[in-house]
Short mmCIF file of C-alpha atoms in Angstrom, two decimals:
data_model
loop_
_atom_site.label_atom_id
_atom_site.label_comp_id
_atom_site.label_asym_id
_atom_site.label_seq_id
_atom_site.Cartn_x
_atom_site.Cartn_y
_atom_site.Cartn_z
CA ARG A 1 4.69 -18.85 4.40
CA VAL A 2 7.48 -19.24 6.98
CA TYR A 3 7.52 -23.02 6.55
CA GLY A 4 7.59 -22.60 2.77
CA GLN A 5 10.64 -20.34 3.09
CA MET A 6 12.26 -22.88 5.40
CA ALA A 7 11.64 -25.61 2.83
CA SER A 8 13.32 -23.49 0.14
CA LEU A 9 16.31 -22.97 2.41
CA PHE A 10 16.63 -26.67 3.21
CA GLY A 11 16.25 -27.51 -0.48
CA SER A 12 19.05 -25.13 -1.43
CA GLN A 13 21.22 -26.73 1.27
CA ASN A 14 20.44 -30.25 0.00
CA ILE A 15 18.67 -31.34 3.19
CA PRO A 16 15.61 -33.07 1.67
CA GLU A 17 14.33 -34.59 4.93
CA ASN A 18 14.05 -31.16 6.53
CA ALA A 19 12.50 -29.70 3.38
CA ILE A 20 9.77 -32.36 3.44
CA GLU A 21 9.09 -31.71 7.13
CA ALA A 22 8.81 -27.96 6.54
CA LEU A 23 6.50 -28.49 3.54
CA ASP A 24 4.30 -30.84 5.57
CA LYS A 25 3.93 -28.11 8.20
CA ALA A 26 3.24 -25.51 5.50
CA GLY A 27 0.58 -27.79 4.01
CA TYR A 28 -1.04 -28.28 7.41
CA CYS A 29 -1.23 -24.50 7.90
CA ALA A 30 -2.71 -24.12 4.41
CA LEU A 31 -5.44 -26.65 5.20
CA ARG A 32 -6.20 -24.88 8.48
CA SER A 33 -6.70 -21.72 6.41
CA ALA A 34 -8.84 -23.58 3.84
CA ASP A 35 -6.29 -22.72 1.14
CA THR A 36 -6.38 -25.92 -0.91
CA LEU A 37 -4.32 -24.49 -3.77
CA ALA A 38 -1.45 -23.72 -1.41
CA TYR A 39 -1.82 -27.17 0.17
CA TYR A 40 -1.39 -28.95 -3.17
CA THR A 41 1.36 -26.56 -4.23
CA TYR A 42 3.33 -27.56 -1.14
CA LYS A 43 2.72 -31.23 -1.95
CA HIS A 44 3.98 -30.56 -5.47
CA LEU A 45 7.14 -28.97 -4.07
CA LYS A 46 7.90 -32.13 -2.07
CA LEU A 47 8.54 -34.10 -5.27
CA SER A 48 12.11 -32.87 -5.75
CA ALA A 49 12.98 -33.67 -2.12
CA TYR A 50 11.60 -37.19 -2.45
CA TYR A 51 13.61 -37.61 -5.64
CA GLU A 52 16.79 -36.77 -3.72
CA LEU A 53 15.81 -39.48 -1.21
CA ALA A 54 14.92 -42.00 -3.95
CA GLY A 55 11.38 -42.07 -2.57
CA TYR A 56 9.96 -43.19 -5.88
CA ASP A 57 6.72 -44.69 -4.57
CA SER A 58 5.96 -41.44 -2.74
CA ILE A 59 6.66 -39.49 -5.94
CA LYS A 60 4.16 -41.51 -7.95
CA GLY A 61 1.47 -41.20 -5.28
CA ILE A 62 1.92 -37.45 -4.83
CA THR A 63 2.07 -36.90 -8.59
CA ASN A 64 -1.26 -38.64 -9.16
CA GLU A 65 -2.92 -36.72 -6.32
CA VAL A 66 -1.59 -33.30 -7.33
CA TYR A 67 -2.26 -33.88 -11.04
CA HIS A 68 -5.89 -34.75 -10.30
CA TYR A 69 -6.33 -31.57 -8.24
CA TYR A 70 -4.74 -29.30 -10.85
CA ASP A 71 -6.80 -30.98 -13.57
CA CYS A 72 -10.06 -30.39 -11.68
CA LYS A 73 -9.11 -26.73 -11.19
CA GLY A 74 -8.19 -26.23 -14.85
CA LEU A 75 -4.57 -25.41 -14.03
CA VAL A 76 -3.14 -26.67 -17.31
CA LYS A 77 0.52 -25.72 -16.96
CA GLU A 78 0.69 -26.75 -13.33
CA LYS A 79 -0.73 -30.21 -14.00
CA SER A 80 1.88 -30.74 -16.71
CA LEU A 81 4.77 -29.51 -14.57
CA CYS A 82 3.91 -31.84 -11.71
CA LEU A 83 4.60 -34.83 -14.01
CA LEU A 84 8.27 -34.06 -14.68
CA THR A 85 9.77 -35.67 -11.56
CA ALA A 86 7.74 -38.84 -12.06
CA MET A 87 8.97 -38.96 -15.67
CA ARG A 88 12.56 -38.92 -14.43
CA VAL A 89 11.77 -41.84 -12.17
CA CYS A 90 10.23 -43.79 -15.06
CA ILE A 91 13.36 -43.24 -17.15
CA GLN A 92 15.59 -44.46 -14.32
CA GLN A 93 13.41 -47.52 -13.79
CA GLU A 94 12.98 -48.10 -17.54
CA ASP A 95 9.21 -48.05 -17.06
CA TYR A 96 8.39 -46.89 -20.57
CA GLU A 97 4.71 -47.81 -20.39
CA GLN A 98 4.11 -45.42 -17.49
CA LEU A 99 6.43 -42.83 -19.05
CA SER A 100 4.30 -42.94 -22.21
CA ALA A 101 1.19 -42.19 -20.14
CA TYR A 102 2.84 -39.20 -18.45
CA LEU A 103 4.11 -37.86 -21.78
CA HIS A 104 0.64 -38.18 -23.26
CA ASN A 105 -0.89 -36.19 -20.38
CA PHE A 106 1.69 -33.40 -20.66
CA ASN A 107 0.32 -30.44 -22.63
CA ILE A 108 3.59 -29.51 -24.36
CA SER A 109 2.06 -26.92 -26.72
CA ASP A 110 1.55 -24.52 -23.80
CA PHE A 111 5.33 -24.45 -23.33
CA GLU A 112 6.62 -24.71 -26.90
CA ASN A 113 4.41 -21.83 -28.03
CA SER A 114 5.57 -19.56 -25.22
CA ARG A 115 8.42 -17.05 -25.31
CA ASP A 116 8.96 -17.30 -21.58
CA ILE A 117 12.45 -18.60 -20.81
CA TYR A 118 11.24 -21.02 -18.14
CA ASP A 119 8.56 -22.43 -20.43
CA ARG A 120 11.16 -23.02 -23.11
CA GLN A 121 13.42 -24.74 -20.60
CA THR A 122 10.48 -26.97 -19.73
CA ALA A 123 10.05 -27.72 -23.45
CA THR A 124 13.71 -28.78 -23.52
CA VAL A 125 13.21 -31.20 -20.63
CA TYR A 126 10.00 -32.62 -22.09
CA ASN A 127 11.55 -33.28 -25.49
CA ALA A 128 14.63 -34.82 -23.89
CA PHE A 129 12.37 -37.15 -21.88
CA LEU A 130 10.47 -37.95 -25.07
CA GLY A 131 13.81 -38.81 -26.67
CA GLU A 132 14.61 -41.11 -23.74
CA TYR A 133 11.26 -42.82 -24.27
CA TYR A 134 11.98 -43.51 -27.94
CA MET A 135 15.49 -44.72 -27.11
CA GLY A 136 13.92 -47.04 -24.56
CA ILE A 137 11.56 -48.59 -27.09
CA GLY A 138 14.30 -48.92 -29.70
CA ASP A 139 13.57 -46.07 -32.12
CA ALA A 140 16.79 -44.05 -32.20
CA ARG A 141 15.87 -42.01 -35.28
CA ILE A 142 12.74 -40.54 -33.68
CA ALA A 143 14.75 -40.06 -30.48
CA GLU A 144 17.24 -38.05 -32.53
CA GLN A 145 14.46 -35.69 -33.64
CA CYS A 146 13.32 -35.26 -30.04
CA PHE A 147 16.80 -34.46 -28.73
CA ARG A 148 17.36 -31.99 -31.57
CA LYS A 149 14.09 -30.32 -30.62
CA ALA A 150 15.31 -30.21 -27.03
CA GLN A 151 18.47 -28.54 -28.28
CA TYR A 152 16.40 -25.97 -30.17
CA PHE A 153 14.49 -24.95 -27.04
CA SER A 154 17.51 -24.98 -24.70
CA GLN A 155 18.01 -21.67 -22.92
CA ASP A 156 20.85 -22.33 -20.52
CA LEU A 157 23.91 -24.51 -20.07
CA GLN A 158 22.15 -27.35 -18.28
CA SER A 159 19.50 -27.52 -21.00
CA LYS A 160 22.18 -27.71 -23.68
CA LEU A 161 24.01 -30.47 -21.82
CA LEU A 162 20.76 -32.42 -21.53
CA SER A 163 20.26 -32.36 -25.30
CA TYR A 164 23.93 -33.15 -26.00
CA ARG A 165 23.82 -36.21 -23.73
CA GLY A 166 20.75 -37.44 -25.53
CA LEU A 167 22.30 -37.00 -28.97
CA MET A 168 25.44 -38.79 -27.81
CA LYS A 169 23.30 -41.79 -26.83
CA VAL A 170 21.56 -41.72 -30.20
CA TYR A 171 24.74 -41.67 -32.28
CA GLU A 172 26.41 -44.28 -30.12
CA GLU A 173 23.39 -46.53 -30.69
CA LEU A 174 23.44 -45.83 -34.45
CA GLY A 175 27.20 -46.28 -34.72
CA GLU A 176 27.69 -42.82 -36.24
CA SER A 177 31.10 -41.97 -34.83
CA ASP A 178 31.51 -38.52 -36.43
CA SER A 179 28.25 -37.23 -34.96
CA LEU A 180 29.03 -38.92 -31.64
CA ASN A 181 32.42 -37.19 -31.46
CA LYS A 182 30.85 -33.84 -32.39
CA TYR A 183 28.39 -33.88 -29.50
CA ALA A 184 30.87 -35.43 -27.10
CA ASN A 185 33.22 -32.53 -27.81
CA LEU A 186 30.40 -30.02 -27.37
CA TYR A 187 29.46 -31.66 -24.08
CA VAL A 188 33.03 -31.51 -22.77
CA GLU A 189 33.48 -27.94 -24.00
CA HIS A 190 30.32 -26.71 -22.28
CA THR A 191 31.04 -28.72 -19.14
CA ASP A 192 34.51 -27.14 -18.90
CA SER A 193 33.02 -23.66 -19.34
CA SER A 194 30.58 -24.40 -16.53
CA VAL A 195 33.41 -25.46 -14.21
CA ASN A 196 35.38 -22.33 -15.09
CA GLU A 197 32.38 -20.11 -14.38
CA MET A 198 31.86 -21.76 -10.99
CA SER A 199 35.56 -21.35 -10.14
CA THR A 200 35.38 -17.65 -11.03
CA LEU A 201 32.33 -17.21 -8.82
CA ASP A 202 34.08 -19.02 -5.96
CA ARG A 203 37.09 -16.71 -6.22
CA LYS A 204 34.88 -13.62 -6.26
CA SER A 205 33.00 -14.84 -3.20
CA VAL A 206 36.28 -15.24 -1.33
CA VAL A 207 37.36 -11.73 -2.30
#
């Protein structure tokens, strides 16, 4: 537990190397205690740290290992969630064949049919990634539907910005300047509000 808390601290401080080291130690302790669920949970948590380090090969290997474990244990939501970081890597690398496989294995209905705020945020991310897939294979109209669905499920500022960015890509590709300007303005407006909120919080913290 201590190493897990240390990993969270290092993650919040953007020190991914130390977070990975702490999670490795936490995983070792979990194995010593025969707690396999905790062991694979700690492996799952390493994915974001490896993403910060651009450790893409490690991400794919860990994802496959953790997904297999969750699948064997019937942990449906967990096995879907562990795919998200690998999906981001596929989008960056334009590996749409592998992205398609991850999207297919993601059980999105468990998240879209939930009222939980975090599940709905996950639905936003999934649909945005699905939109990126269709943009990648040249189908902007289906991508538009995906990004609009992402917008529908968005629960916070970052989720909204994710859907706006996607829709901007779509309308730029389609040459629809009015719609492009609409979402560009929304993106700038919400980005400015985010900066203002952070500035307010900074001033309060100083006081």
